[in-house]
Tab-separated table of N, CA and C in Angstrom:
chain	number	residue	atom	x	y	z
C	201	MET	N	-76.849	241.896	-29.436
C	201	MET	CA	-75.671	241.243	-28.894
C	201	MET	C	-75.561	241.634	-27.422
C	202	THR	N	-75.367	240.667	-26.557
C	202	THR	CA	-75.251	240.959	-25.131
C	202	THR	C	-73.863	241.482	-24.815
C	203	ASN	N	-73.765	242.151	-23.671
C	203	ASN	CA	-72.474	242.696	-23.260
C	203	ASN	C	-71.413	241.617	-23.154
C	204	SER	N	-71.783	240.455	-22.565
C	204	SER	CA	-70.768	239.420	-22.381
C	204	SER	C	-70.299	238.855	-23.715
C	205	SER	N	-71.194	238.649	-24.672
C	205	SER	CA	-70.735	238.105	-25.950
C	205	SER	C	-69.891	239.131	-26.701
C	206	PHE	N	-70.242	240.417	-26.582
C	206	PHE	CA	-69.431	241.472	-27.202
C	206	PHE	C	-68.046	241.494	-26.567
C	207	LEU	N	-67.978	241.504	-25.257
C	207	LEU	CA	-66.688	241.554	-24.568
C	207	LEU	C	-65.870	240.290	-24.819
C	208	ASP	N	-66.535	239.141	-24.916
C	208	ASP	CA	-65.820	237.887	-25.185
C	208	ASP	C	-65.223	237.861	-26.586
C	209	ARG	N	-65.742	238.655	-27.493
C	209	ARG	CA	-65.227	238.697	-28.866
C	209	ARG	C	-64.040	239.641	-29.026
C	210	LEU	N	-63.725	240.423	-27.992
C	210	LEU	CA	-62.612	241.369	-28.073
C	210	LEU	C	-61.273	240.660	-27.895
C	211	VAL	N	-60.330	240.983	-28.757
C	211	VAL	CA	-58.959	240.476	-28.631
C	211	VAL	C	-57.996	241.636	-28.857
C	212	ILE	N	-56.838	241.512	-28.251
C	212	ILE	CA	-55.804	242.517	-28.471
C	212	ILE	C	-55.232	242.301	-29.859
C	213	ASN	N	-55.134	243.359	-30.617
C	213	ASN	CA	-54.648	243.299	-31.990
C	213	ASN	C	-53.134	243.076	-31.986
C	214	PRO	N	-52.670	241.900	-32.431
C	214	PRO	CA	-51.229	241.629	-32.433
C	214	PRO	C	-50.463	242.486	-33.442
C	215	GLU	N	-51.173	243.085	-34.381
C	215	GLU	CA	-50.545	243.927	-35.400
C	215	GLU	C	-50.446	245.391	-34.976
C	216	TYR	N	-51.030	245.718	-33.816
C	216	TYR	CA	-51.053	247.118	-33.375
C	216	TYR	C	-49.649	247.590	-33.037
C	217	GLU	N	-49.282	248.728	-33.600
C	217	GLU	CA	-48.000	249.361	-33.281
C	217	GLU	C	-48.255	250.815	-32.978
C	218	ARG	N	-47.748	251.238	-31.869
C	218	ARG	CA	-47.867	252.644	-31.489
C	218	ARG	C	-46.867	253.440	-32.308
C	219	SER	N	-47.340	254.479	-32.970
C	219	SER	CA	-46.469	255.325	-33.787
C	219	SER	C	-45.944	256.491	-32.964
C	220	VAL	N	-44.837	257.046	-33.406
C	220	VAL	CA	-44.290	258.233	-32.758
C	220	VAL	C	-45.338	259.333	-32.824
C	221	GLY	N	-45.571	259.982	-31.714
C	221	GLY	CA	-46.560	261.049	-31.667
C	221	GLY	C	-47.940	260.591	-31.240
C	222	ASP	N	-48.173	259.273	-31.212
C	222	ASP	CA	-49.463	258.772	-30.723
C	222	ASP	C	-49.584	259.074	-29.237
C	223	ARG	N	-50.801	259.262	-28.795
C	223	ARG	CA	-51.007	259.516	-27.374
C	223	ARG	C	-50.796	258.235	-26.577
C	224	SER	N	-50.465	258.402	-25.318
C	224	SER	CA	-50.322	257.251	-24.423
C	224	SER	C	-51.706	256.718	-24.077
C	225	PHE	N	-51.764	255.457	-23.675
C	225	PHE	CA	-53.023	254.903	-23.192
C	225	PHE	C	-53.401	255.599	-21.893
C	226	THR	N	-54.691	255.779	-21.686
C	226	THR	CA	-55.173	256.342	-20.429
C	226	THR	C	-55.078	255.272	-19.344
C	227	ARG	N	-55.261	255.700	-18.107
C	227	ARG	CA	-55.269	254.769	-16.976
C	227	ARG	C	-56.337	253.701	-17.199
C	228	ALA	N	-57.546	254.124	-17.576
C	228	ALA	CA	-58.645	253.187	-17.792
C	228	ALA	C	-58.317	252.207	-18.919
C	229	GLU	N	-57.764	252.700	-20.016
C	229	GLU	CA	-57.414	251.827	-21.145
C	229	GLU	C	-56.368	250.795	-20.737
C	230	THR	N	-55.411	251.212	-19.931
C	230	THR	CA	-54.370	250.290	-19.467
C	230	THR	C	-54.973	249.193	-18.602
C	231	PHE	N	-55.847	249.568	-17.672
C	231	PHE	CA	-56.507	248.575	-16.820
C	231	PHE	C	-57.365	247.628	-17.654
C	232	ILE	N	-58.072	248.165	-18.635
C	232	ILE	CA	-58.936	247.340	-19.482
C	232	ILE	C	-58.110	246.340	-20.285
C	233	LEU	N	-57.004	246.773	-20.850
C	233	LEU	CA	-56.136	245.846	-21.595
C	233	LEU	C	-55.642	244.722	-20.691
C	234	GLY	N	-55.207	245.066	-19.496
C	234	GLY	CA	-54.749	244.049	-18.545
C	234	GLY	C	-55.855	243.088	-18.169
C	235	TRP	N	-57.046	243.617	-17.966
C	235	TRP	CA	-58.180	242.775	-17.600
C	235	TRP	C	-58.546	241.830	-18.745
C	236	LEU	N	-58.513	242.321	-19.972
C	236	LEU	CA	-58.834	241.475	-21.120
C	236	LEU	C	-57.836	240.331	-21.270
C	237	VAL	N	-56.576	240.585	-20.938
C	237	VAL	CA	-55.558	239.533	-21.002
C	237	VAL	C	-55.823	238.471	-19.934
C	238	SER	N	-56.191	238.903	-18.738
C	238	SER	CA	-56.354	237.957	-17.631
C	238	SER	C	-57.715	237.263	-17.625
C	239	CYS	N	-58.709	237.874	-18.203
C	239	CYS	CA	-60.062	237.303	-18.227
C	239	CYS	C	-60.395	236.938	-19.669
C	240	ARG	N	-60.350	235.676	-19.989
C	240	ARG	CA	-60.492	235.232	-21.383
C	240	ARG	C	-61.927	234.934	-21.812
C	241	SER	N	-62.819	234.603	-20.869
C	241	SER	CA	-64.196	234.279	-21.248
C	241	SER	C	-65.145	234.655	-20.118
C	242	GLY	N	-66.417	234.715	-20.443
C	242	GLY	CA	-67.413	235.094	-19.454
C	242	GLY	C	-67.272	236.537	-19.001
C	243	ARG	N	-66.741	237.363	-19.882
C	243	ARG	CA	-66.491	238.769	-19.550
C	243	ARG	C	-67.804	239.550	-19.464
C	244	THR	N	-67.901	240.392	-18.457
C	244	THR	CA	-69.043	241.299	-18.323
C	244	THR	C	-68.528	242.662	-17.894
C	245	TYR	N	-69.310	243.689	-18.209
C	245	TYR	CA	-68.927	245.025	-17.759
C	245	TYR	C	-68.934	245.093	-16.232
C	246	THR	N	-69.829	244.344	-15.590
C	246	THR	CA	-69.877	244.342	-14.125
C	246	THR	C	-68.552	243.855	-13.552
C	247	GLU	N	-68.032	242.765	-14.096
C	247	GLU	CA	-66.741	242.244	-13.627
C	247	GLU	C	-65.604	243.195	-13.971
C	248	MET	N	-65.641	243.774	-15.174
C	248	MET	CA	-64.606	244.727	-15.569
C	248	MET	C	-64.600	245.917	-14.612
C	249	MET	N	-65.786	246.429	-14.297
C	249	MET	CA	-65.889	247.569	-13.384
C	249	MET	C	-65.325	247.214	-12.012
C	250	ARG	N	-65.677	246.037	-11.523
C	250	ARG	CA	-65.237	245.617	-10.189
C	250	ARG	C	-63.729	245.418	-10.137
C	251	GLU	N	-63.192	244.677	-11.082
C	251	GLU	CA	-61.770	244.341	-11.040
C	251	GLU	C	-60.868	245.508	-11.418
C	252	CYS	N	-61.331	246.368	-12.311
C	252	CYS	CA	-60.522	247.524	-12.722
C	252	CYS	C	-60.803	248.759	-11.868
C	253	ARG	N	-61.853	248.679	-11.045
C	253	ARG	CA	-62.272	249.820	-10.212
C	253	ARG	C	-62.553	251.055	-11.064
C	254	LEU	N	-63.368	250.822	-12.091
C	254	LEU	CA	-63.771	251.879	-13.011
C	254	LEU	C	-65.292	251.956	-13.031
C	255	SER	N	-65.814	253.081	-13.470
C	255	SER	CA	-67.265	253.214	-13.643
C	255	SER	C	-67.669	252.539	-14.956
C	256	LEU	N	-68.961	252.311	-15.102
C	256	LEU	CA	-69.455	251.727	-16.351
C	256	LEU	C	-69.084	252.619	-17.526
C	257	ARG	N	-69.249	253.908	-17.353
C	257	ARG	CA	-68.919	254.851	-18.431
C	257	ARG	C	-67.439	254.764	-18.810
C	258	GLN	N	-66.554	254.701	-17.818
C	258	GLN	CA	-65.117	254.591	-18.097
C	258	GLN	C	-64.812	253.298	-18.850
C	259	CYS	N	-65.467	252.209	-18.470
C	259	CYS	CA	-65.252	250.926	-19.147
C	259	CYS	C	-65.716	250.995	-20.598
C	260	GLN	N	-66.916	251.488	-20.809
C	260	GLN	CA	-67.464	251.552	-22.161
C	260	GLN	C	-66.653	252.492	-23.048
C	261	GLU	N	-66.313	253.655	-22.525
C	261	GLU	CA	-65.525	254.608	-23.310
C	261	GLU	C	-64.120	254.073	-23.576
C	262	GLY	N	-63.535	253.388	-22.601
C	262	GLY	CA	-62.205	252.819	-22.782
C	262	GLY	C	-62.180	251.756	-23.866
C	263	VAL	N	-63.177	250.880	-23.854
C	263	VAL	CA	-63.267	249.834	-24.879
C	263	VAL	C	-63.444	250.469	-26.259
C	264	GLN	N	-64.343	251.433	-26.373
C	264	GLN	CA	-64.573	252.089	-27.663
C	264	GLN	C	-63.324	252.815	-28.152
C	265	SER	N	-62.615	253.446	-27.239
C	265	SER	CA	-61.388	254.157	-27.592
C	265	SER	C	-60.308	253.189	-28.073
C	266	LEU	N	-60.166	252.062	-27.395
C	266	LEU	CA	-59.171	251.063	-27.796
C	266	LEU	C	-59.518	250.451	-29.152
C	267	LEU	N	-60.799	250.278	-29.421
C	267	LEU	CA	-61.223	249.802	-30.744
C	267	LEU	C	-60.894	250.842	-31.811
C	268	ALA	N	-61.170	252.104	-31.517
C	268	ALA	CA	-60.903	253.182	-32.480
C	268	ALA	C	-59.412	253.320	-32.763
C	269	LEU	N	-58.582	253.114	-31.741
C	269	LEU	CA	-57.127	253.187	-31.922
C	269	LEU	C	-56.577	251.992	-32.701
C	270	GLY	N	-57.344	250.909	-32.724
C	270	GLY	CA	-56.873	249.691	-33.380
C	270	GLY	C	-56.133	248.763	-32.444
C	271	ALA	N	-56.086	249.093	-31.154
C	271	ALA	CA	-55.408	248.237	-30.180
C	271	ALA	C	-56.235	246.994	-29.875
C	272	LEU	N	-57.551	247.106	-30.035
C	272	LEU	CA	-58.455	245.967	-29.880
C	272	LEU	C	-59.140	245.707	-31.204
C	273	GLN	N	-59.546	244.473	-31.386
C	273	GLN	CA	-60.347	244.119	-32.554
C	273	GLN	C	-61.359	243.065	-32.144
C	274	LEU	N	-62.416	242.946	-32.936
C	274	LEU	CA	-63.424	241.915	-32.707
C	274	LEU	C	-63.039	240.680	-33.497
C	275	ARG	N	-63.146	239.530	-32.871
C	275	ARG	CA	-62.867	238.295	-33.608
C	275	ARG	C	-64.144	237.672	-34.057
């Protein structure tokens, strides 16, 4: 699976609810969520890095963390 098709399959989980005691989103996670909302297709890590001003590692770790938290899901 290419990076763009993987990123294009990501959606924000409408059922996600932050529970009391959950950690806050990191700066990178917040930027990534905003970018996913504004960029609906043709997503690439290169564009995410450029627009969010994050490193590739920060982008990849942020996406994986958001998936693990349940804030993102694959469609």
